[in-house]
């Protein structure tokens, strides 16, 4: 337990905090066995073109079916896995499963163009020496083209990144893998810094989408998004927006020039079969 001296008084005063700490501890120690027992699974959330609503690809989002606590979202266990280092094998598992799944979509929809697969990378995976080789091997094993894969890295993970950290991402980008800057706009990155990063996609944080709730949206927010989109496009970066929940938001963001979108308005994260249905509906339109 983290607190030792004087810790007992705190525990008595705040039993809920103590229960949370126990759960955290319990979850942390259960993680390795959970990976071996296959308790993790992946949901896929479609990414659509804002112009015509057609499906562009999907983001892989990991979940844990815990035997006692039920389905846990990544916010509950990814930080714990990062803390213990389990994120490296867990992240590799997510990458392999998702790319394999993309391969199955490609077989089913050979004529409608390959659905792209987006996979989140934790900062710990970036500094792990096996990243490039693992990715290459997974792509080779599954026969999926590097161009169909997009790795999402948060803006905060790359703040102040030196060349050593960027090297593996550069290698992957040279192979044709897209790198997306996730949750863009929440960090403190120097916009000029963008030029230095091997990224080809900006994923605008949900907070911007939320401020498009009102119609017309806050004029300052509109200007900010407009500015980001025009800067991104002038640097040859595509802009994805996350957290689109209403048609009004989608329309506003489309007018502002965003390229692709993701959110409950289109589809919640779900099982991989859902993508078949969505893509098929799409192809017959
Ligand atoms: P993220 O990469 O920014 O993923 C988007 C999150 O927004 C997902 O939450 C998704 O379910 C949620 N979302 C999508 N559309 C909407 C919407 O319209 N409204 C609202 N309110 N939320 C929406 P989720 O699945 O809980 O994942 C949370 C975060 O956990 C992700 O944020 C990502 O940073 C991390 N994560 C998920 N899977 C992985 C993984 O395999 N590896 C790593 N390292 N991180 C992961
Ligand atoms: Mg993401
Ligand atoms: Mg995101
Ligand atoms: Mg986010």
PDB file of N, CA, C and O in Angstrom, residues 24 52 61 128 149 253 272:
ATOM      1  N   UNK A  24      -8.062  -0.803  -7.356  1.00  0.00           N
ATOM      2  CA  UNK A  24      -6.949  -0.508  -8.256  1.00  0.00           C
ATOM      3  C   UNK A  24      -5.852  -1.546  -8.101  1.00  0.00           C
ATOM      4  O   UNK A  24      -5.333  -2.075  -9.071  1.00  0.00           O
ATOM      5  N   UNK A  52     -19.945  12.365 -47.282  1.00  0.00           N
ATOM      6  CA  UNK A  52     -21.083  11.537 -47.698  1.00  0.00           C
ATOM      7  C   UNK A  52     -21.477  10.477 -46.671  1.00  0.00           C
ATOM      8  O   UNK A  52     -22.356   9.657 -46.936  1.00  0.00           O
ATOM      9  N   UNK A  61     -10.932  -0.253 -29.886  1.00  0.00           N
ATOM     10  CA  UNK A  61     -10.976   0.212 -28.493  1.00  0.00           C
ATOM     11  C   UNK A  61     -11.059  -1.013 -27.578  1.00  0.00           C
ATOM     12  O   UNK A  61     -12.003  -1.805 -27.672  1.00  0.00           O
ATOM     13  N   UNK A 128       9.334   1.428 -26.379  1.00  0.00           N
ATOM     14  CA  UNK A 128       9.735   0.019 -26.374  1.00  0.00           C
ATOM     15  C   UNK A 128      10.431  -0.329 -27.688  1.00  0.00           C
ATOM     16  O   UNK A 128       9.906  -0.049 -28.761  1.00  0.00           O
ATOM     17  N   UNK A 149      -3.238   0.770 -42.100  1.00  0.00           N
ATOM     18  CA  UNK A 149      -3.080   0.894 -40.645  1.00  0.00           C
ATOM     19  C   UNK A 149      -2.793   2.336 -40.246  1.00  0.00           C
ATOM     20  O   UNK A 149      -2.007   3.027 -40.890  1.00  0.00           O
ATOM     21  N   UNK A 253     -19.110  20.743 -38.488  1.00  0.00           N
ATOM     22  CA  UNK A 253     -17.728  20.312 -38.686  1.00  0.00           C
ATOM     23  C   UNK A 253     -17.436  20.029 -40.159  1.00  0.00           C
ATOM     24  O   UNK A 253     -16.328  20.239 -40.638  1.00  0.00           O
ATOM     25  N   UNK A 272     -17.050  -6.541 -34.263  1.00  0.00           N
ATOM     26  CA  UNK A 272     -16.532  -6.363 -35.623  1.00  0.00           C
ATOM     27  C   UNK A 272     -17.554  -6.637 -36.716  1.00  0.00           C
ATOM     28  O   UNK A 272     -17.471  -6.049 -37.790  1.00  0.00           O
TER      29      UNK A 272
END
